[in-house]
Tab-separated table of C-alpha atoms and ligand atoms in Angstrom:
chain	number	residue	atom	x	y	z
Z	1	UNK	CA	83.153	91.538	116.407
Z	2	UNK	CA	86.036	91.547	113.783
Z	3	UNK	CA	85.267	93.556	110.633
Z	4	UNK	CA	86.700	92.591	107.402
Z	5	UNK	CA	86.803	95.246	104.704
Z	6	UNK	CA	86.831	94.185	101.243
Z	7	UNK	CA	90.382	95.867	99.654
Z	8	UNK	CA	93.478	95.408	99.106
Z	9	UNK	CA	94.349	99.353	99.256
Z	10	UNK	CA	96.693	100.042	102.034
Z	11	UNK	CA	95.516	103.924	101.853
Z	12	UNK	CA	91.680	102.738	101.905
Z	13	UNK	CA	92.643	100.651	105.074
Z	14	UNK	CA	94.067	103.973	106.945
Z	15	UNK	CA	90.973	105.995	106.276
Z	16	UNK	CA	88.955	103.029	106.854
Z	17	UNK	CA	90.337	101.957	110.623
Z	18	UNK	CA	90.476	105.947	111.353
Z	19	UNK	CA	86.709	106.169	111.064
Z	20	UNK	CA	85.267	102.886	112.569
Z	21	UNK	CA	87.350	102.749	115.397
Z	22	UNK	CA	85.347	102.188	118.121
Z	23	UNK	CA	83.257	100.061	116.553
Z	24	UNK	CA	85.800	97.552	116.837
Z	25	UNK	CA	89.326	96.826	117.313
Z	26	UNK	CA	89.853	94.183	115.006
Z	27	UNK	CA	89.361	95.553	111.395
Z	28	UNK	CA	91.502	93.773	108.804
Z	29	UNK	CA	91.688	93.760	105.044
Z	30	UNK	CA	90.904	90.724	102.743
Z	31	UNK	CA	94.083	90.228	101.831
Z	32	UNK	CA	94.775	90.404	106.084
Z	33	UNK	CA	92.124	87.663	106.827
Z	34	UNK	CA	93.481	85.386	104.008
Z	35	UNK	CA	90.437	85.899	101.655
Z	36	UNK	CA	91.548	85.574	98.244
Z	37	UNK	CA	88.894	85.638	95.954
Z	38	UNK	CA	88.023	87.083	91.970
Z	39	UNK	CA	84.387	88.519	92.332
Z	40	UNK	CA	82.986	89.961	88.995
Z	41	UNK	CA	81.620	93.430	89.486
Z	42	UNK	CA	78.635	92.889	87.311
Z	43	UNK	CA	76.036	95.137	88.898
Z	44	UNK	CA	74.587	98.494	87.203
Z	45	UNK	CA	75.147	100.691	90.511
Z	46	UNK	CA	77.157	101.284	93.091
Z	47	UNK	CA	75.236	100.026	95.473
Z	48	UNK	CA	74.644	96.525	93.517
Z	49	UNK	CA	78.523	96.313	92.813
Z	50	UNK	CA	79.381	97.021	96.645
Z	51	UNK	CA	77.163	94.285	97.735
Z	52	UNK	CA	77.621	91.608	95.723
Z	53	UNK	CA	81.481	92.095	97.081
Z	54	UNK	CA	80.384	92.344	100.976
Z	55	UNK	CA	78.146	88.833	100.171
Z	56	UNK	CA	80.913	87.304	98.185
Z	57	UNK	CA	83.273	87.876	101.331
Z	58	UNK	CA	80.545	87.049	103.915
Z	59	UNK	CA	79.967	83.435	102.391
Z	60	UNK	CA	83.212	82.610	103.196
Z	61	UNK	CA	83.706	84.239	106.307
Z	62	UNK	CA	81.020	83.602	108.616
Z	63	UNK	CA	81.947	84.768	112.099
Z	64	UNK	CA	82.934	88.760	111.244
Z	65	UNK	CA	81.148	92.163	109.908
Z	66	UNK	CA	82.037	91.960	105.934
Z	67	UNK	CA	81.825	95.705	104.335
Z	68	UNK	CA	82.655	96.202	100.713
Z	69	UNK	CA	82.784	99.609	98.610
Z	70	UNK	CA	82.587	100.856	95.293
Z	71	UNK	CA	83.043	103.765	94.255
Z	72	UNK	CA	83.948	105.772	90.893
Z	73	UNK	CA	83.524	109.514	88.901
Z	74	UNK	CA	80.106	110.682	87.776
Z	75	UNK	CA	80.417	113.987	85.262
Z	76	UNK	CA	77.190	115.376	84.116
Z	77	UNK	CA	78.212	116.668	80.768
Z	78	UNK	CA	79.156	113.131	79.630
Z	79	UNK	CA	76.317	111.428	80.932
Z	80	UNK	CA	77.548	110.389	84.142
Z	81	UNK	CA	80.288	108.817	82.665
Z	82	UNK	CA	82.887	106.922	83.731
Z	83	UNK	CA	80.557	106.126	86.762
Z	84	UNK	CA	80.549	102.223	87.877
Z	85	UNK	CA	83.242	101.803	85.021
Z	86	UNK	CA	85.697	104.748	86.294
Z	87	UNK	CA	88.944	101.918	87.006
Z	88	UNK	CA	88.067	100.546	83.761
Z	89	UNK	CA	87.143	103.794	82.065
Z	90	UNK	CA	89.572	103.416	79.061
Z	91	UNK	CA	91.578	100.380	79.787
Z	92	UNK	CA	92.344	99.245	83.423
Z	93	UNK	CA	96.191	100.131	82.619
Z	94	UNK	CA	95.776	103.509	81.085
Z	95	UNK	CA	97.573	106.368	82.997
Z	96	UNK	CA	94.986	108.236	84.867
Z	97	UNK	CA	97.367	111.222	82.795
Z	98	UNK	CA	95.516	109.789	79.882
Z	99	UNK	CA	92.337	109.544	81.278
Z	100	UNK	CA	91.815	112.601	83.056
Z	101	UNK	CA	93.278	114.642	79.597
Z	102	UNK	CA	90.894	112.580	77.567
Z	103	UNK	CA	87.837	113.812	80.175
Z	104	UNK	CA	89.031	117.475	80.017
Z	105	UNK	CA	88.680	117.232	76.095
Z	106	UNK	CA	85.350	115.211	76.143
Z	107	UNK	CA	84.165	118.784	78.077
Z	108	UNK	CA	85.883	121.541	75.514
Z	109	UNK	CA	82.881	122.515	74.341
Z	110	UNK	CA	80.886	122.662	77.840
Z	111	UNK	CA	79.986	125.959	79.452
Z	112	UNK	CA	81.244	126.547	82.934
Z	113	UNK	CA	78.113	125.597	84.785
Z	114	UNK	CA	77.570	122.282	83.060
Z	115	UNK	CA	81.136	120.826	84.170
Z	116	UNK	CA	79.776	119.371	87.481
Z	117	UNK	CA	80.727	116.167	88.494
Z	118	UNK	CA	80.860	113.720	91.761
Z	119	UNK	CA	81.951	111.754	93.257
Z	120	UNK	CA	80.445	108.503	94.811
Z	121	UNK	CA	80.983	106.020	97.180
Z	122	UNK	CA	78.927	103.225	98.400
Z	123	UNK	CA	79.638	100.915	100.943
Z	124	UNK	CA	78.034	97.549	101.280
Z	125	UNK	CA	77.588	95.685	104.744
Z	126	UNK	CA	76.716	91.977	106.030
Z	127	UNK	CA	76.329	91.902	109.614
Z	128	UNK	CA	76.047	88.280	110.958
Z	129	UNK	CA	73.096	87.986	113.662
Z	130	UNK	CA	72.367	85.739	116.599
Z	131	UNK	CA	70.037	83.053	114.726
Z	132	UNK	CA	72.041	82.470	112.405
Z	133	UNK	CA	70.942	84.772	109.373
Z	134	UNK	CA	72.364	88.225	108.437
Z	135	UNK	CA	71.183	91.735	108.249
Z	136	UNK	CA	72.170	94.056	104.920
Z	137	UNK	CA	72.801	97.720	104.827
Z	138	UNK	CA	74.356	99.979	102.205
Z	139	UNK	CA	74.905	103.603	102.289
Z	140	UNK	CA	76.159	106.367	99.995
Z	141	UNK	CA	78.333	109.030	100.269
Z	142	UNK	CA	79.343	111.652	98.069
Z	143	UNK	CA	81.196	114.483	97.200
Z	144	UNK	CA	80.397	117.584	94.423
Z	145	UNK	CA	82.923	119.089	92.087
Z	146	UNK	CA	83.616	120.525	89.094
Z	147	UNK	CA	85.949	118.984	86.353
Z	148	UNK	CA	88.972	121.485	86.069
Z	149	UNK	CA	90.500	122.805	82.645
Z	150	UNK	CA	93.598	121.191	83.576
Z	151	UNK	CA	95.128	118.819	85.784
Z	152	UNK	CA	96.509	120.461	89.139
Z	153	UNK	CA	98.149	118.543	92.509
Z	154	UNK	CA	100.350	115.676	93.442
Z	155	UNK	CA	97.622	114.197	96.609
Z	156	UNK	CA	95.571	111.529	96.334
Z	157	UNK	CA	95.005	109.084	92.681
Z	158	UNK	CA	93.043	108.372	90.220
Z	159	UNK	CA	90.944	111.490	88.788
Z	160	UNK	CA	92.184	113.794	92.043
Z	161	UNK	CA	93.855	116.090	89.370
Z	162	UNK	CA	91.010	117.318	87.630
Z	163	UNK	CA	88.008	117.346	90.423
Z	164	UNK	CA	88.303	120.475	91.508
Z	165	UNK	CA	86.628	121.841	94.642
Z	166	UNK	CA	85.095	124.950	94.651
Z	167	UNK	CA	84.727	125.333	98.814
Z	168	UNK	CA	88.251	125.163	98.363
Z	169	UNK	CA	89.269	126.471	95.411
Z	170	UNK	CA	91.590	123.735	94.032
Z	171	UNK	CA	91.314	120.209	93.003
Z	172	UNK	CA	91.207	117.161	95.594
Z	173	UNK	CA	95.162	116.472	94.363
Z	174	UNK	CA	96.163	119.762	95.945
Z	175	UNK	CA	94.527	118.980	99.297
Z	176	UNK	CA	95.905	117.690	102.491
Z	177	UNK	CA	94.486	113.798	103.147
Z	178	UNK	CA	92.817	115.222	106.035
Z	179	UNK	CA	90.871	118.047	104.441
Z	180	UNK	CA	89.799	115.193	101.683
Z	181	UNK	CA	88.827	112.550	104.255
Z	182	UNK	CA	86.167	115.179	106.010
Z	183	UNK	CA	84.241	115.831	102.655
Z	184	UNK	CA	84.934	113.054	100.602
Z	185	UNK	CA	82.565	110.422	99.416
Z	186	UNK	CA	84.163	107.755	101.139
Z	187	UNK	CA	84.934	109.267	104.519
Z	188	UNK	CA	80.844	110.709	104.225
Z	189	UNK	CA	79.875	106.751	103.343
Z	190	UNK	CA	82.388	105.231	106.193
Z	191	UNK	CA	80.779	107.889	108.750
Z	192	UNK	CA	76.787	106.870	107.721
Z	193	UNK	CA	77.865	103.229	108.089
Z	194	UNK	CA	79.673	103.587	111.413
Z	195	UNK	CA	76.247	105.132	112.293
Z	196	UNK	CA	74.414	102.183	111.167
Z	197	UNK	CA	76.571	99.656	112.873
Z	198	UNK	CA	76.860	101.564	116.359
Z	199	UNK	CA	72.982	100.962	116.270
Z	200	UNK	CA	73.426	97.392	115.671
Z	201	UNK	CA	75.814	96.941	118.567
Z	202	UNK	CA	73.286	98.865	121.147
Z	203	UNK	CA	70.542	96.233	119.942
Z	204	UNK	CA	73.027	93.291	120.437
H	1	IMP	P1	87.276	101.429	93.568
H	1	IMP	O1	85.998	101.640	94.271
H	1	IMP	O2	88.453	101.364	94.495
H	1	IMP	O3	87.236	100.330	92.577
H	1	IMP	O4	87.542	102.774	92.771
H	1	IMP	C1	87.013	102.987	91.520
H	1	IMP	C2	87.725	104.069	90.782
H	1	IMP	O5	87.062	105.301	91.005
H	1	IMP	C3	89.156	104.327	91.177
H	1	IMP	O6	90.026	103.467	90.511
H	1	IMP	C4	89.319	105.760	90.713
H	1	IMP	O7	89.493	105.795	89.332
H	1	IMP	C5	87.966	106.351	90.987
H	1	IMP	N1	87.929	106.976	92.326
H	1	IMP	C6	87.207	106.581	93.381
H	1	IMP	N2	87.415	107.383	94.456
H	1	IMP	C7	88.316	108.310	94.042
H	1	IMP	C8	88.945	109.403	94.707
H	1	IMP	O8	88.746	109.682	95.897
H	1	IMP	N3	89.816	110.105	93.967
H	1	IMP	C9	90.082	109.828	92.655
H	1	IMP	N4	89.534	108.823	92.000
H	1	IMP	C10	88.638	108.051	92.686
């Protein structure tokens, strides 16, 4: 059964097709399957954000698998802040420069162990059944750091430059795609799904 993922990130797409191959071959974008729609995000989780995308996208397309994700920064010190706001965490068109400085200096005062932080991804799914109806799922992955004292690394976006990872000793920025991908939130969300719908497909 054809997938649609709700993005239009080309990069999201990659990771996404790498880890649910075999579920099925035909896993397109929005964007790819023509969908063009402006959902408002106006859940108070994750989870609620990522699924009111995935039923957005399943009312209009019946006949495929619609998965949605959300995802964002949670750091402890600052009450889980940006968290569910993290792309509009200052103004959706201020440098993540800005951003990530401005998070550094909300933390000056913190001691080292209180500058954890994650983050979280959760991914949304509408699987279309037999009768006629549809089953739910959503899952969450995530992925512990600490907020760096600076901004290191030219990988990956958005707050990448200041998550740094301690298994590794640098910040997500200065690691390969591949070494993200096995630890991320994301790839950890993506992996629990493909789970979820490999169990679907033996019941089918
Ligand atoms: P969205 O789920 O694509 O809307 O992502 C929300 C926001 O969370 C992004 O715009 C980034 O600011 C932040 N974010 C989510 N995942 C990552 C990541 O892997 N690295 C850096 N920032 C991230």
């Amino acid at each position: 059964m054809k997938i649609i993922f709700a993005t239009g990130n080309k990069n999201k797409m990659v990771e996404v097709r790498a880890i649910l191959s075999g579920i099925s071959e035909d896993i397109v974008s929005m964007k790819e399957a023509g969908i063009d729609v402006d959902i408002v995000e106006d859940g108070t989780t994750f989870e609620e954000n990522a699924m009111i995308k995935a039923k957005a996208i399943a009312k209009i397309a019946k006949d495929a698998i619609v998965l949605a994700d959300d995802s964002g920064l949670e750091v402890d010190y600052i009450n889980k802040e940006p968290g569910i706001y993290s792309s509009r965490y200052m103004g959706e068109d201020t440098p993540y420069s800005v951003k990530n400085q401005a998070i550094i200096d909300r933390l000056k005062d913190a001691k080292e162990q209180q500058r954890t932080a994650r983050f979280v991804c959760a991914i949304a799914a509408v699987v279309p059944q037999k009768d006629g109806s549809s089953k739910e799922h959503v899952v969450r992955g995530t992925f512990e750091g600490l907020i760096a004292h600076e901004p290191a690394g030219e990988n990956g976006f958005g707050y990448d430059p200041i998550f740094y990872v301690p298994e590794y000793q640098c910040t997500s920025s200065e690691m390969t795609p591949e070494q993200k991908n096995n630890m991320s939130h994301r790839g950890k969300a993506l992996r629990m799904m493909k789970e979820i719908l490999e169990k679907e497909k033996a019941l089918d």
